[in-house]
XYZ file of C-alpha atoms in Angstrom:
327
model
C 32.912 -20.708 -14.821
C 34.352 -21.347 -17.870
C 32.498 -21.860 -20.917
C 34.881 -23.464 -23.328
C 35.847 -26.203 -19.662
C 32.352 -27.268 -20.540
C 32.205 -27.751 -23.433
C 35.302 -28.977 -23.681
C 34.257 -31.381 -20.892
C 31.177 -32.299 -23.306
C 33.192 -32.969 -26.076
C 35.981 -35.311 -23.875
C 32.144 -37.079 -22.651
C 31.362 -37.605 -26.340
C 34.342 -38.993 -27.532
C 35.732 -40.565 -24.047
C 33.077 -42.296 -22.659
C 33.863 -43.696 -19.608
C 36.629 -41.093 -18.107
C 37.548 -41.016 -14.668
C 36.892 -37.363 -12.508
C 40.244 -37.776 -12.566
C 40.804 -37.958 -15.990
C 39.118 -35.156 -16.843
C 40.433 -33.328 -14.942
C 43.484 -34.042 -16.244
C 42.793 -33.799 -19.854
C 41.571 -30.264 -19.165
C 44.424 -29.345 -16.049
C 41.513 -27.972 -13.309
C 40.431 -29.687 -10.157
C 38.450 -32.604 -9.742
C 36.085 -30.492 -8.124
C 35.654 -28.149 -10.860
C 34.718 -31.394 -13.277
C 32.046 -31.851 -10.870
C 31.537 -28.024 -11.238
C 30.957 -28.629 -14.819
C 29.392 -31.681 -15.439
C 26.686 -30.336 -12.608
C 26.601 -27.217 -14.961
C 25.984 -29.994 -18.327
C 22.774 -31.020 -16.215
C 21.603 -28.476 -14.827
C 21.561 -27.377 -19.653
C 19.773 -31.311 -20.012
C 22.637 -32.315 -20.595
C 22.174 -36.354 -19.790
C 25.982 -37.505 -18.032
C 25.389 -40.691 -16.468
C 28.108 -41.510 -13.924
C 29.437 -45.775 -13.539
C 29.784 -46.541 -9.732
C 32.069 -47.497 -7.453
C 35.633 -45.404 -7.358
C 36.118 -46.046 -10.433
C 33.301 -45.167 -12.231
C 33.094 -43.304 -15.790
C 30.957 -40.723 -16.952
C 29.571 -40.583 -20.260
C 26.218 -39.390 -21.947
C 23.079 -41.054 -22.152
C 23.540 -43.561 -25.182
C 21.510 -42.921 -28.106
C 22.082 -38.784 -27.661
C 24.002 -36.520 -30.316
C 25.678 -32.950 -29.265
C 24.585 -30.379 -31.610
C 26.435 -29.389 -34.555
C 30.384 -28.380 -34.392
C 31.100 -25.742 -31.417
C 34.314 -24.185 -32.094
C 35.793 -21.839 -29.925
C 37.995 -18.841 -30.951
C 41.625 -20.620 -30.229
C 40.149 -23.604 -31.937
C 38.836 -22.346 -34.950
C 42.718 -20.427 -35.151
C 43.756 -24.460 -34.513
C 41.515 -25.706 -37.175
C 42.193 -24.222 -39.937
C 46.237 -23.601 -39.593
C 46.952 -27.239 -39.667
C 44.543 -27.096 -42.145
C 46.953 -24.515 -43.829
C 49.652 -25.601 -42.457
C 48.739 -29.291 -44.119
C 48.248 -28.013 -47.646
C 51.491 -26.501 -47.307
C 53.980 -29.099 -46.276
C 52.378 -31.996 -48.492
C 50.972 -33.880 -44.497
C 47.322 -33.651 -46.445
C 46.631 -37.462 -48.009
C 44.296 -34.795 -50.999
C 43.590 -31.991 -51.961
C 40.414 -31.316 -52.562
C 39.855 -33.613 -49.372
C 41.233 -30.612 -47.552
C 39.007 -27.754 -49.711
C 35.809 -29.349 -48.881
C 36.693 -28.830 -44.855
C 38.001 -25.708 -44.880
C 34.807 -25.193 -46.656
C 32.556 -27.042 -44.006
C 34.546 -25.092 -40.586
C 33.491 -21.911 -42.891
C 29.709 -22.865 -43.146
C 29.109 -23.387 -39.145
C 31.564 -21.095 -37.645
C 29.804 -17.598 -36.312
C 30.347 -14.917 -38.909
C 32.818 -12.401 -36.868
C 34.918 -15.976 -36.071
C 34.528 -17.384 -39.699
C 35.985 -13.753 -41.562
C 38.330 -13.245 -39.284
C 40.594 -16.556 -39.816
C 39.835 -16.287 -43.103
C 41.831 -12.972 -42.715
C 44.842 -14.957 -41.221
C 44.405 -17.744 -44.541
C 44.133 -14.776 -46.766
C 46.653 -13.104 -45.341
C 49.407 -15.502 -43.641
C 53.508 -16.170 -45.427
C 55.039 -18.761 -45.183
C 59.054 -19.037 -45.907
C 59.373 -22.551 -47.747
C 57.159 -23.063 -50.569
C 54.685 -25.138 -50.920
C 54.748 -29.316 -52.468
C 52.310 -29.868 -54.229
C 52.165 -33.834 -54.697
C 50.895 -33.557 -57.937
C 51.101 -35.830 -61.285
C 55.042 -35.363 -63.190
C 56.259 -32.745 -59.967
C 59.111 -34.065 -57.855
C 60.354 -35.377 -54.651
C 65.125 -35.084 -55.182
C 64.871 -38.672 -56.190
C 63.575 -37.975 -59.933
C 60.204 -39.801 -59.123
C 56.683 -38.295 -59.551
C 55.501 -37.189 -55.866
C 51.612 -38.974 -55.017
C 49.449 -38.762 -52.064
C 48.355 -41.362 -49.950
C 45.046 -42.637 -50.195
C 43.023 -42.242 -46.880
C 42.096 -45.315 -45.850
C 45.621 -46.664 -46.464
C 47.060 -43.952 -44.109
C 43.781 -44.293 -41.467
C 44.113 -48.661 -41.831
C 47.693 -48.454 -40.507
C 47.309 -46.447 -38.343
C 44.893 -48.292 -36.162
C 47.136 -51.067 -36.554
C 50.453 -49.959 -35.242
C 47.895 -48.519 -32.287
C 46.441 -51.686 -31.645
C 49.743 -53.551 -32.681
C 47.636 -55.523 -35.520
C 49.008 -57.313 -38.720
C 48.201 -55.991 -42.250
C 48.899 -57.098 -45.969
C 49.694 -54.854 -47.819
C 49.431 -54.523 -52.144
C 53.396 -52.351 -52.678
C 54.862 -51.469 -56.041
C 58.661 -50.959 -55.728
C 60.021 -47.767 -56.806
C 60.263 -50.400 -60.363
C 57.008 -50.588 -60.901
C 56.874 -53.884 -59.382
C 53.942 -55.807 -57.109
C 54.402 -57.427 -54.513
C 52.187 -58.786 -51.410
C 53.304 -58.772 -48.086
C 51.943 -59.215 -44.534
C 53.763 -56.404 -42.131
C 53.129 -55.616 -38.068
C 53.916 -52.290 -38.381
C 55.781 -49.913 -35.609
C 55.905 -46.300 -37.169
C 54.191 -44.029 -38.911
C 56.790 -41.280 -40.071
C 56.092 -37.653 -41.913
C 59.031 -36.746 -43.154
C 60.834 -34.844 -46.213
C 56.597 -33.959 -47.957
C 56.811 -38.007 -47.689
C 54.612 -40.197 -45.541
C 55.958 -43.959 -44.685
C 55.100 -46.843 -42.221
C 58.206 -49.090 -41.051
C 58.120 -52.447 -39.239
C 58.268 -56.045 -38.697
C 58.098 -57.634 -43.095
C 57.257 -60.585 -42.667
C 58.393 -61.620 -46.108
C 61.986 -60.260 -45.244
C 61.683 -61.131 -41.628
C 62.924 -57.654 -41.104
C 62.256 -54.356 -40.349
C 61.717 -52.333 -43.237
C 60.314 -49.271 -44.397
C 57.556 -48.404 -47.070
C 56.239 -45.220 -48.638
C 52.321 -45.188 -48.225
C 52.126 -43.625 -51.569
C 53.554 -46.760 -52.596
C 51.085 -48.687 -51.200
C 47.963 -50.055 -53.026
C 45.640 -51.103 -50.632
C 46.208 -52.377 -46.562
C 44.017 -54.602 -44.510
C 44.320 -56.054 -41.312
C 44.699 -60.075 -41.136
C 44.919 -60.648 -37.177
C 47.119 -59.903 -33.215
C 50.418 -58.568 -34.867
C 53.896 -57.716 -32.903
C 54.580 -54.954 -30.852
C 57.459 -53.535 -31.987
C 60.570 -54.017 -29.919
C 61.716 -51.287 -26.381
C 62.887 -48.013 -27.653
C 62.605 -48.344 -31.207
C 62.543 -45.299 -33.107
C 60.317 -45.153 -35.971
C 61.453 -41.247 -36.571
C 65.431 -42.066 -36.499
C 64.264 -46.259 -38.751
C 63.183 -44.254 -41.216
C 65.784 -41.341 -41.745
C 68.374 -43.798 -40.924
C 66.582 -45.704 -44.068
C 66.359 -42.955 -46.591
C 70.014 -41.482 -45.592
C 70.849 -45.103 -47.307
C 69.920 -45.503 -50.590
C 71.488 -46.340 -53.647
C 71.025 -42.986 -55.643
C 73.304 -41.094 -52.786
C 77.183 -41.113 -52.391
C 78.307 -42.746 -49.550
C 80.805 -40.005 -47.343
C 82.368 -40.507 -44.442
C 83.412 -37.169 -41.942
C 85.131 -37.241 -38.845
C 83.870 -33.396 -37.184
C 86.219 -32.198 -34.809
C 83.339 -31.048 -31.849
C 81.904 -33.722 -29.581
C 79.014 -35.480 -30.982
C 75.922 -33.359 -28.229
C 77.022 -30.758 -30.094
C 77.103 -31.854 -33.273
C 73.618 -34.028 -32.684
C 72.021 -30.555 -32.071
C 73.040 -29.038 -34.817
C 73.067 -31.319 -37.606
C 69.478 -32.740 -39.051
C 69.066 -36.711 -38.507
C 68.532 -36.797 -42.371
C 71.798 -36.098 -42.079
C 72.940 -39.606 -41.345
C 74.767 -41.448 -37.758
C 76.997 -39.945 -35.861
C 79.224 -41.624 -33.602
C 81.985 -40.794 -31.312
C 85.480 -40.401 -32.285
C 88.892 -39.905 -30.909
C 88.580 -36.644 -32.544
C 84.897 -35.818 -32.269
C 82.366 -36.981 -34.053
C 83.115 -39.501 -37.013
C 79.558 -38.516 -40.082
C 78.099 -41.707 -41.676
C 75.561 -40.782 -44.347
C 74.771 -40.138 -48.187
C 74.382 -36.859 -50.220
C 72.853 -37.248 -53.881
C 74.910 -34.418 -54.294
C 78.328 -33.685 -53.292
C 78.893 -30.295 -53.605
C 75.592 -29.405 -51.477
C 77.277 -31.194 -48.168
C 80.670 -29.844 -48.899
C 78.595 -25.940 -48.801
C 77.211 -27.819 -45.110
C 80.052 -28.707 -43.681
C 81.802 -25.184 -43.858
C 78.854 -24.283 -43.173
C 78.740 -26.281 -39.562
C 82.461 -23.309 -38.614
C 84.170 -26.760 -37.137
C 87.051 -27.957 -38.806
C 86.674 -30.775 -40.671
C 87.877 -34.636 -41.845
C 86.864 -36.153 -45.225
C 87.466 -39.620 -44.752
C 85.344 -40.959 -47.620
C 84.832 -39.812 -51.339
C 87.237 -38.642 -53.028
C 85.984 -37.101 -55.201
C 84.125 -34.939 -51.424
C 87.351 -33.656 -51.113
C 87.217 -32.264 -54.730
C 84.180 -30.461 -53.887
C 85.204 -29.040 -50.387
C 88.807 -27.860 -52.430
C 86.560 -26.195 -55.167
C 84.363 -24.064 -52.287
C 87.060 -23.248 -50.423
C 88.152 -21.788 -54.085
C 85.115 -19.933 -54.340
C 85.039 -18.478 -51.024
C 88.851 -17.215 -51.645
C 88.302 -15.696 -54.904
C 85.044 -13.931 -53.589
C 86.601 -12.610 -50.014
C 89.706 -11.407 -53.035
C 89.419 -7.014 -53.346
């Protein structure tokens, strides 16, 4: 019998009371009979487990029973520590002090040997990408300082998205103009170091995307609308970012099948549609020399439809490459 599975069952009973035996078995990836044996083990240890009546009755801990302080297995401790490190590196966290304090709390509750082993990983782990630090004065490529979103805003929008509730936002535009919006949130997206929420904006009567670091406050107001069937929050956010006014619109025909192009190009590059000669790429580029380099690196033949400046950038890149290859 696995002690780790018994502890995992105990955590599930506290976090999700009312799960049935089959549901517990599915989450723990064990047989329902094994669930019953693990429940008997908990009862023998003095943990009061209450079973609901009937075929669909679920299990829960006796009301008022509290679990002992946080218990983590080695695998769980590694998962938590690596998650905190990744959040700090990518900008996924909402505040750097929260990451540091969470790491300190995890250190305090881990056994000495496990604490030293996880510290060794944290101290020696290297990343290929530079850290994203959303601090005052830093830039994210659009000339605007980056900022971490409010944890309260993030949690409120997460609940509203899950429960299909409408929220009232106090929002600050990139121009500094304040407004209030009624939003039915359809999805939260983390992209390129920023948090976004996309949903139906009642003021515009259309789907809009908002950056969380520009949301001053978010408050649920009642029932809202669910997203349309098949709605893709990530695709919606990426497409919206690709249409920002400071980028140059580009159209390029890639002489390759759409499926192959989709497998190679990140979604943030633009939209991809079938074309008689292959795949039509429509997108926006902040730097046309960077787009020329991207296209050349794909290894496919391509035809630039617009703008003329991209054709010039491609020619200049070709001239530089030819000069570098000359003996």
